[in-house]
mmCIF file of C-alpha atoms in Angstrom:
data_model
loop_
_atom_site.group_PDB
_atom_site.id
_atom_site.type_symbol
_atom_site.label_atom_id
_atom_site.label_comp_id
_atom_site.label_asym_id
_atom_site.label_seq_id
_atom_site.Cartn_x
_atom_site.Cartn_y
_atom_site.Cartn_z
ATOM 1 C CA UNK A 1 167.176 -14.996 66.184
ATOM 2 C CA UNK A 2 167.318 -16.770 69.615
ATOM 3 C CA UNK A 3 169.124 -16.077 72.552
ATOM 4 C CA UNK A 4 170.054 -19.360 74.736
ATOM 5 C CA UNK A 5 172.493 -17.922 77.090
ATOM 6 C CA UNK A 6 176.479 -18.629 76.786
ATOM 7 C CA UNK A 7 178.976 -20.479 78.640
ATOM 8 C CA UNK A 8 180.145 -17.453 80.628
ATOM 9 C CA UNK A 9 176.374 -16.594 81.524
ATOM 10 C CA UNK A 10 173.896 -18.750 83.233
ATOM 11 C CA UNK A 11 170.549 -17.772 82.248
ATOM 12 C CA UNK A 12 167.287 -19.680 83.544
ATOM 13 C CA UNK A 13 164.481 -20.519 81.278
ATOM 14 C CA UNK A 14 162.362 -17.360 82.292
ATOM 15 C CA UNK A 15 165.217 -15.120 81.656
ATOM 16 C CA UNK A 16 165.536 -16.500 78.112
ATOM 17 C CA UNK A 17 161.888 -16.191 77.527
ATOM 18 C CA UNK A 18 161.654 -12.743 78.310
ATOM 19 C CA UNK A 19 164.797 -11.876 75.819
ATOM 20 C CA UNK A 20 163.213 -13.573 72.934
ATOM 21 C CA UNK A 21 159.896 -12.517 73.476
ATOM 22 C CA UNK A 22 161.230 -8.749 73.418
ATOM 23 C CA UNK A 23 163.034 -9.456 70.095
ATOM 24 C CA UNK A 24 160.070 -10.816 68.616
ATOM 25 C CA UNK A 25 157.710 -8.003 69.671
ATOM 26 C CA UNK A 26 160.408 -5.726 68.947
ATOM 27 C CA UNK A 27 159.786 -3.992 72.398
ATOM 28 C CA UNK A 28 162.641 -2.555 74.763
ATOM 29 C CA UNK A 29 163.281 -5.252 77.420
ATOM 30 C CA UNK A 30 163.225 -3.398 80.725
ATOM 31 C CA UNK A 31 165.378 -5.596 83.242
ATOM 32 C CA UNK A 32 165.000 -5.097 86.840
ATOM 33 C CA UNK A 33 166.704 -6.787 90.068
ATOM 34 C CA UNK A 34 169.163 -6.150 93.062
ATOM 35 C CA UNK A 35 172.327 -4.847 91.990
ATOM 36 C CA UNK A 36 175.064 -7.307 91.078
ATOM 37 C CA UNK A 37 172.596 -9.695 89.702
ATOM 38 C CA UNK A 38 173.701 -9.614 86.118
ATOM 39 C CA UNK A 39 171.304 -7.139 84.644
ATOM 40 C CA UNK A 40 174.256 -5.165 82.608
ATOM 41 C CA UNK A 41 175.979 -8.355 81.668
ATOM 42 C CA UNK A 42 173.024 -9.908 80.088
ATOM 43 C CA UNK A 43 172.968 -7.159 77.437
ATOM 44 C CA UNK A 44 176.945 -8.207 76.628
ATOM 45 C CA UNK A 45 175.968 -11.637 76.519
ATOM 46 C CA UNK A 46 172.994 -11.424 74.254
ATOM 47 C CA UNK A 47 175.024 -9.335 72.013
ATOM 48 C CA UNK A 48 177.784 -11.864 72.252
ATOM 49 C CA UNK A 49 175.222 -14.894 71.597
ATOM 50 C CA UNK A 50 173.600 -13.318 68.768
ATOM 51 C CA UNK A 51 176.907 -11.971 67.238
ATOM 52 C CA UNK A 52 175.886 -8.175 67.564
ATOM 53 C CA UNK A 53 177.462 -5.079 68.243
ATOM 54 C CA UNK A 54 176.878 -3.396 71.547
ATOM 55 C CA UNK A 55 176.261 0.077 72.272
ATOM 56 C CA UNK A 56 176.104 1.122 75.860
ATOM 57 C CA UNK A 57 174.461 4.217 77.024
ATOM 58 C CA UNK A 58 175.425 4.656 80.764
ATOM 59 C CA UNK A 59 172.982 6.869 82.679
ATOM 60 C CA UNK A 60 174.088 8.925 85.066
ATOM 61 C CA UNK A 61 171.829 11.625 87.606
ATOM 62 C CA UNK A 62 172.950 14.057 85.047
ATOM 63 C CA UNK A 63 172.068 12.546 82.137
ATOM 64 C CA UNK A 64 169.292 14.075 80.007
ATOM 65 C CA UNK A 65 167.312 12.187 77.319
ATOM 66 C CA UNK A 66 168.325 14.435 74.662
ATOM 67 C CA UNK A 67 172.080 13.543 75.086
ATOM 68 C CA UNK A 68 171.094 10.015 73.786
ATOM 69 C CA UNK A 69 169.799 11.744 70.578
ATOM 70 C CA UNK A 70 172.322 14.318 69.788
ATOM 71 C CA UNK A 71 173.904 17.564 71.061
ATOM 72 C CA UNK A 72 174.446 20.749 69.539
ATOM 73 C CA UNK A 73 177.759 22.440 70.445
ATOM 74 C CA UNK A 74 176.684 26.098 70.291
ATOM 75 C CA UNK A 75 179.608 27.424 72.184
ATOM 76 C CA UNK A 76 182.109 25.666 70.010
ATOM 77 C CA UNK A 77 180.345 27.205 66.998
ATOM 78 C CA UNK A 78 180.497 30.606 68.331
ATOM 79 C CA UNK A 79 184.450 30.368 69.016
ATOM 80 C CA UNK A 80 184.985 29.124 65.518
ATOM 81 C CA UNK A 81 182.928 31.876 64.168
ATOM 82 C CA UNK A 82 185.214 34.373 66.015
ATOM 83 C CA UNK A 83 188.028 32.766 64.861
ATOM 84 C CA UNK A 84 186.875 32.700 61.209
ATOM 85 C CA UNK A 85 187.060 29.360 60.900
ATOM 86 C CA UNK A 86 185.375 27.753 57.704
ATOM 87 C CA UNK A 87 183.873 24.904 59.478
ATOM 88 C CA UNK A 88 181.082 27.470 61.214
ATOM 89 C CA UNK A 89 179.357 27.600 57.735
ATOM 90 C CA UNK A 90 178.108 23.719 58.138
ATOM 91 C CA UNK A 91 176.124 23.227 61.132
ATOM 92 C CA UNK A 92 176.596 19.540 61.069
ATOM 93 C CA UNK A 93 180.123 19.915 62.390
ATOM 94 C CA UNK A 94 178.718 20.753 65.656
ATOM 95 C CA UNK A 95 176.300 18.012 66.021
ATOM 96 C CA UNK A 96 177.450 15.389 68.259
ATOM 97 C CA UNK A 97 175.706 11.833 67.977
ATOM 98 C CA UNK A 98 174.151 10.129 70.735
ATOM 99 C CA UNK A 99 173.978 6.438 71.746
ATOM 100 C CA UNK A 100 170.504 6.284 69.935
ATOM 101 C CA UNK A 101 171.561 8.196 66.936
ATOM 102 C CA UNK A 102 174.662 5.406 66.651
ATOM 103 C CA UNK A 103 172.308 2.769 66.915
ATOM 104 C CA UNK A 104 169.437 4.165 64.386
ATOM 105 C CA UNK A 105 172.434 4.925 61.952
ATOM 106 C CA UNK A 106 174.128 1.442 62.367
ATOM 107 C CA UNK A 107 173.478 -0.760 59.034
ATOM 108 C CA UNK A 108 173.207 -3.827 60.877
ATOM 109 C CA UNK A 109 171.233 -4.868 63.960
ATOM 110 C CA UNK A 110 172.840 -3.695 67.030
ATOM 111 C CA UNK A 111 172.377 -4.261 70.956
ATOM 112 C CA UNK A 112 171.529 -0.784 72.654
ATOM 113 C CA UNK A 113 171.978 -1.197 76.376
ATOM 114 C CA UNK A 114 170.374 1.870 78.491
ATOM 115 C CA UNK A 115 171.797 1.126 81.792
ATOM 116 C CA UNK A 116 170.487 2.150 85.258
ATOM 117 C CA UNK A 117 167.768 4.183 83.613
ATOM 118 C CA UNK A 118 166.304 4.949 87.590
ATOM 119 C CA UNK A 119 169.489 6.903 88.082
ATOM 120 C CA UNK A 120 168.222 9.728 85.770
ATOM 121 C CA UNK A 121 165.337 12.263 86.402
ATOM 122 C CA UNK A 122 161.985 10.975 86.563
ATOM 123 C CA UNK A 123 161.194 12.547 83.048
ATOM 124 C CA UNK A 124 163.801 11.061 81.418
ATOM 125 C CA UNK A 125 161.985 7.694 80.626
ATOM 126 C CA UNK A 126 159.042 10.132 79.300
ATOM 127 C CA UNK A 127 161.262 12.000 77.108
ATOM 128 C CA UNK A 128 162.375 8.708 75.156
ATOM 129 C CA UNK A 129 158.878 7.113 74.765
ATOM 130 C CA UNK A 130 158.380 8.538 71.221
ATOM 131 C CA UNK A 131 161.973 7.636 69.967
ATOM 132 C CA UNK A 132 161.883 4.076 71.419
ATOM 133 C CA UNK A 133 158.378 3.609 70.071
ATOM 134 C CA UNK A 134 158.647 4.918 66.440
ATOM 135 C CA UNK A 135 162.470 4.555 66.166
ATOM 136 C CA UNK A 136 162.884 7.969 64.645
ATOM 137 C CA UNK A 137 163.740 11.656 66.024
ATOM 138 C CA UNK A 138 163.956 15.125 64.441
ATOM 139 C CA UNK A 139 167.136 17.036 64.238
ATOM 140 C CA UNK A 140 165.904 20.468 64.457
ATOM 141 C CA UNK A 141 169.144 22.313 63.887
ATOM 142 C CA UNK A 142 169.337 20.704 60.380
ATOM 143 C CA UNK A 143 165.829 19.920 59.876
ATOM 144 C CA UNK A 144 166.531 16.099 59.204
ATOM 145 C CA UNK A 145 164.708 12.967 60.552
ATOM 146 C CA UNK A 146 166.849 10.079 61.663
ATOM 147 C CA UNK A 147 165.287 6.865 61.472
ATOM 148 C CA UNK A 148 166.318 3.238 62.574
ATOM 149 C CA UNK A 149 167.784 1.717 59.398
ATOM 150 C CA UNK A 150 167.696 -1.820 61.487
ATOM 151 C CA UNK A 151 165.437 -1.889 64.281
ATOM 152 C CA UNK A 152 167.939 -2.214 67.470
ATOM 153 C CA UNK A 153 167.380 -4.804 70.466
ATOM 154 C CA UNK A 154 166.957 -2.465 73.045
ATOM 155 C CA UNK A 155 167.776 -3.494 76.767
ATOM 156 C CA UNK A 156 167.125 -1.134 79.517
ATOM 157 C CA UNK A 157 168.264 -1.843 83.238
ATOM 158 C CA UNK A 158 166.936 -0.779 86.347
ATOM 159 C CA UNK A 159 167.634 -0.888 90.189
ATOM 160 C CA UNK A 160 164.342 0.087 91.355
ATOM 161 C CA UNK A 161 165.933 3.156 92.742
ATOM 162 C CA UNK A 162 162.917 4.968 91.644
ATOM 163 C CA UNK A 163 159.195 4.038 90.088
ATOM 164 C CA UNK A 164 159.168 4.413 86.178
ATOM 165 C CA UNK A 165 156.197 6.153 84.545
ATOM 166 C CA UNK A 166 153.205 3.790 83.442
ATOM 167 C CA UNK A 167 153.416 5.226 79.809
ATOM 168 C CA UNK A 168 157.045 4.185 79.905
ATOM 169 C CA UNK A 169 156.290 0.572 81.210
ATOM 170 C CA UNK A 170 153.474 -0.188 78.678
ATOM 171 C CA UNK A 171 155.906 0.179 75.899
ATOM 172 C CA UNK A 172 158.489 -2.535 77.662
ATOM 173 C CA UNK A 173 158.588 -6.135 78.035
ATOM 174 C CA UNK A 174 159.407 -6.567 81.903
ATOM 175 C CA UNK A 175 161.687 -9.237 83.595
ATOM 176 C CA UNK A 176 162.713 -8.986 87.124
ATOM 177 C CA UNK A 177 165.881 -11.200 87.515
ATOM 178 C CA UNK A 178 165.362 -13.010 90.988
ATOM 179 C CA UNK A 179 168.238 -13.797 93.287
ATOM 180 C CA UNK A 180 169.700 -17.319 92.256
ATOM 181 C CA UNK A 181 169.245 -20.059 94.450
ATOM 182 C CA UNK A 182 171.958 -22.131 95.692
ATOM 183 C CA UNK A 183 172.307 -24.773 92.927
ATOM 184 C CA UNK A 184 172.118 -21.716 90.178
ATOM 185 C CA UNK A 185 174.567 -19.756 92.112
ATOM 186 C CA UNK A 186 176.867 -22.755 92.425
ATOM 187 C CA UNK A 187 176.976 -23.153 88.655
ATOM 188 C CA UNK A 188 177.605 -19.230 88.127
ATOM 189 C CA UNK A 189 180.459 -19.767 90.325
ATOM 190 C CA UNK A 190 181.786 -22.739 88.363
ATOM 191 C CA UNK A 191 181.397 -20.865 85.556
ATOM 192 C CA UNK A 192 184.063 -18.006 86.817
ATOM 193 C CA UNK A 193 186.149 -20.550 88.619
ATOM 194 C CA UNK A 194 186.304 -23.876 86.845
ATOM 195 C CA UNK A 195 187.538 -26.573 89.030
ATOM 196 C CA UNK A 196 186.902 -24.950 92.222
ATOM 197 C CA UNK A 197 186.605 -27.638 95.134
ATOM 198 C CA UNK A 198 183.300 -28.979 95.614
ATOM 199 C CA UNK A 199 183.435 -28.758 99.157
ATOM 200 C CA UNK A 200 184.969 -25.320 99.507
ATOM 201 C CA UNK A 201 182.283 -24.257 97.014
ATOM 202 C CA UNK A 202 179.350 -26.071 99.484
ATOM 203 C CA UNK A 203 180.718 -24.376 102.344
ATOM 204 C CA UNK A 204 181.289 -20.696 101.248
ATOM 205 C CA UNK A 205 177.630 -20.795 99.631
ATOM 206 C CA UNK A 206 176.121 -22.200 102.826
ATOM 207 C CA UNK A 207 177.793 -19.415 104.671
ATOM 208 C CA UNK A 208 176.869 -16.672 101.999
ATOM 209 C CA UNK A 209 173.390 -17.578 102.441
ATOM 210 C CA UNK A 210 173.374 -17.595 105.906
ATOM 211 C CA UNK A 211 174.736 -13.942 105.942
ATOM 212 C CA UNK A 212 172.042 -13.299 103.224
ATOM 213 C CA UNK A 213 169.280 -14.150 105.232
ATOM 214 C CA UNK A 214 170.256 -12.739 108.426
ATOM 215 C CA UNK A 215 167.397 -10.491 109.797
ATOM 216 C CA UNK A 216 168.537 -6.487 110.349
ATOM 217 C CA UNK A 217 171.266 -6.359 107.292
ATOM 218 C CA UNK A 218 170.787 -3.007 105.662
ATOM 219 C CA UNK A 219 172.434 -4.436 102.374
ATOM 220 C CA UNK A 220 172.394 -7.914 101.642
ATOM 221 C CA UNK A 221 175.627 -9.148 99.380
ATOM 222 C CA UNK A 222 174.812 -9.547 95.834
ATOM 223 C CA UNK A 223 175.829 -12.110 93.464
ATOM 224 C CA UNK A 224 179.005 -10.413 92.252
ATOM 225 C CA UNK A 225 179.946 -9.898 95.826
ATOM 226 C CA UNK A 226 179.598 -13.559 96.260
ATOM 227 C CA UNK A 227 182.177 -14.253 93.357
ATOM 228 C CA UNK A 228 184.675 -11.831 94.639
ATOM 229 C CA UNK A 229 184.518 -13.310 97.886
ATOM 230 C CA UNK A 230 184.914 -16.906 96.965
ATOM 231 C CA UNK A 231 187.487 -15.739 94.686
ATOM 232 C CA UNK A 232 189.723 -14.462 97.596
ATOM 233 C CA UNK A 233 189.004 -17.682 99.619
ATOM 234 C CA UNK A 234 190.419 -19.635 96.785
ATOM 235 C CA UNK A 235 193.275 -17.193 96.619
ATOM 236 C CA UNK A 236 193.831 -17.466 100.072
ATOM 237 C CA UNK A 237 193.446 -21.480 100.080
ATOM 238 C CA UNK A 238 191.014 -21.103 102.817
ATOM 239 C CA UNK A 239 190.091 -24.872 103.879
ATOM 240 C CA UNK A 240 186.469 -25.582 103.857
ATOM 241 C CA UNK A 241 186.530 -26.852 107.459
ATOM 242 C CA UNK A 242 187.545 -23.451 108.641
ATOM 243 C CA UNK A 243 184.001 -22.101 106.877
ATOM 244 C CA UNK A 244 182.359 -24.962 108.350
ATOM 245 C CA UNK A 245 183.428 -24.201 111.906
ATOM 246 C CA UNK A 246 182.996 -20.829 112.074
ATOM 247 C CA UNK A 247 180.111 -19.104 114.451
ATOM 248 C CA UNK A 248 177.230 -17.991 112.017
ATOM 249 C CA UNK A 249 177.214 -14.859 114.225
ATOM 250 C CA UNK A 250 180.763 -14.063 113.900
ATOM 251 C CA UNK A 251 182.258 -11.661 111.186
ATOM 252 C CA UNK A 252 182.559 -13.911 108.000
ATOM 253 C CA UNK A 253 186.279 -14.125 106.932
ATOM 254 C CA UNK A 254 187.356 -11.761 104.399
ATOM 255 C CA UNK A 255 184.126 -9.949 105.307
ATOM 256 C CA UNK A 256 184.951 -6.806 103.339
ATOM 257 C CA UNK A 257 184.039 -8.497 100.232
ATOM 258 C CA UNK A 258 180.545 -9.245 101.340
ATOM 259 C CA UNK A 259 179.682 -6.341 103.980
ATOM 260 C CA UNK A 260 179.850 -2.750 102.367
ATOM 261 C CA UNK A 261 178.606 -0.621 105.140
ATOM 262 C CA UNK A 262 179.551 -0.232 108.872
ATOM 263 C CA UNK A 263 176.136 -0.850 110.158
ATOM 264 C CA UNK A 264 176.339 -4.468 109.086
ATOM 265 C CA UNK A 265 179.752 -4.884 110.180
ATOM 266 C CA UNK A 266 178.331 -3.430 113.650
ATOM 267 C CA UNK A 267 175.563 -6.141 113.418
ATOM 268 C CA UNK A 268 177.639 -8.996 113.300
ATOM 269 C CA UNK A 269 179.939 -7.447 116.262
ATOM 270 C CA UNK A 270 176.794 -7.111 118.435
ATOM 271 C CA UNK A 271 175.938 -10.610 117.702
ATOM 272 C CA UNK A 272 179.173 -12.224 118.348
ATOM 273 C CA UNK A 273 179.388 -9.968 121.479
ATOM 274 C CA UNK A 274 175.853 -11.129 122.646
ATOM 275 C CA UNK A 275 176.610 -14.779 121.816
ATOM 276 C CA UNK A 276 179.830 -14.686 124.077
ATOM 277 C CA UNK A 277 178.092 -13.165 127.006
ATOM 278 C CA UNK A 278 175.218 -16.214 126.793
ATOM 279 C CA UNK A 279 178.310 -18.860 126.866
ATOM 280 C CA UNK A 280 179.767 -17.394 130.147
#
């Protein structure tokens, strides 16, 4: 079982090594990187490449680790008991399986994505240590132990919003997805927009990296934002010469796809104003 990327996902050598090492070690793959660098998409493409089903657990700030295992709906059971419903005699009717249970209970190998684990409480990763390590957990309400029939490939993503516990990190294979260089980003763009004009792509990426390298930006534009921006340039039939001639301190054309807060917009406006004053 070897991941070599797909025609829809450009994976560099280090990333492919990390995925395959995690599979061989049978450890979760912890993937960090800037938002928009393809961490979530990696899990989808690993599943597609290996012909496996993908189970996604999207973590939120309110998510608890227990929800990934199961939830006991005591309120529904109480209501049904008051209504005289026969279902109340079997507690299993009120056990809701979580994503980990779904993955463990599958009769075949699956890819389990735990997406944006750093959004949850700091105790969330610690609460999953034993389950991810032993690939089993106990259901106290029914006194049964759920064990993984086939060990899933576990991919965990983090945007680095908070530090993860050392005990959790020790159990993972780690990879940081670096922001792609110009050549790699060009290949990514060509995958999404085959047939794009070479000159337009070259000028767009040149302008994009100028923006990313600008000092003082609160949020640098990501890969996904570059793709959105270039899509708009293609749709508006923007000429490469227009991008080449633009002032690097001026607001970029269709800047709403790249700049996502007023502080960065104001930065460009101030730089453009100062440049005009110096020309007088």
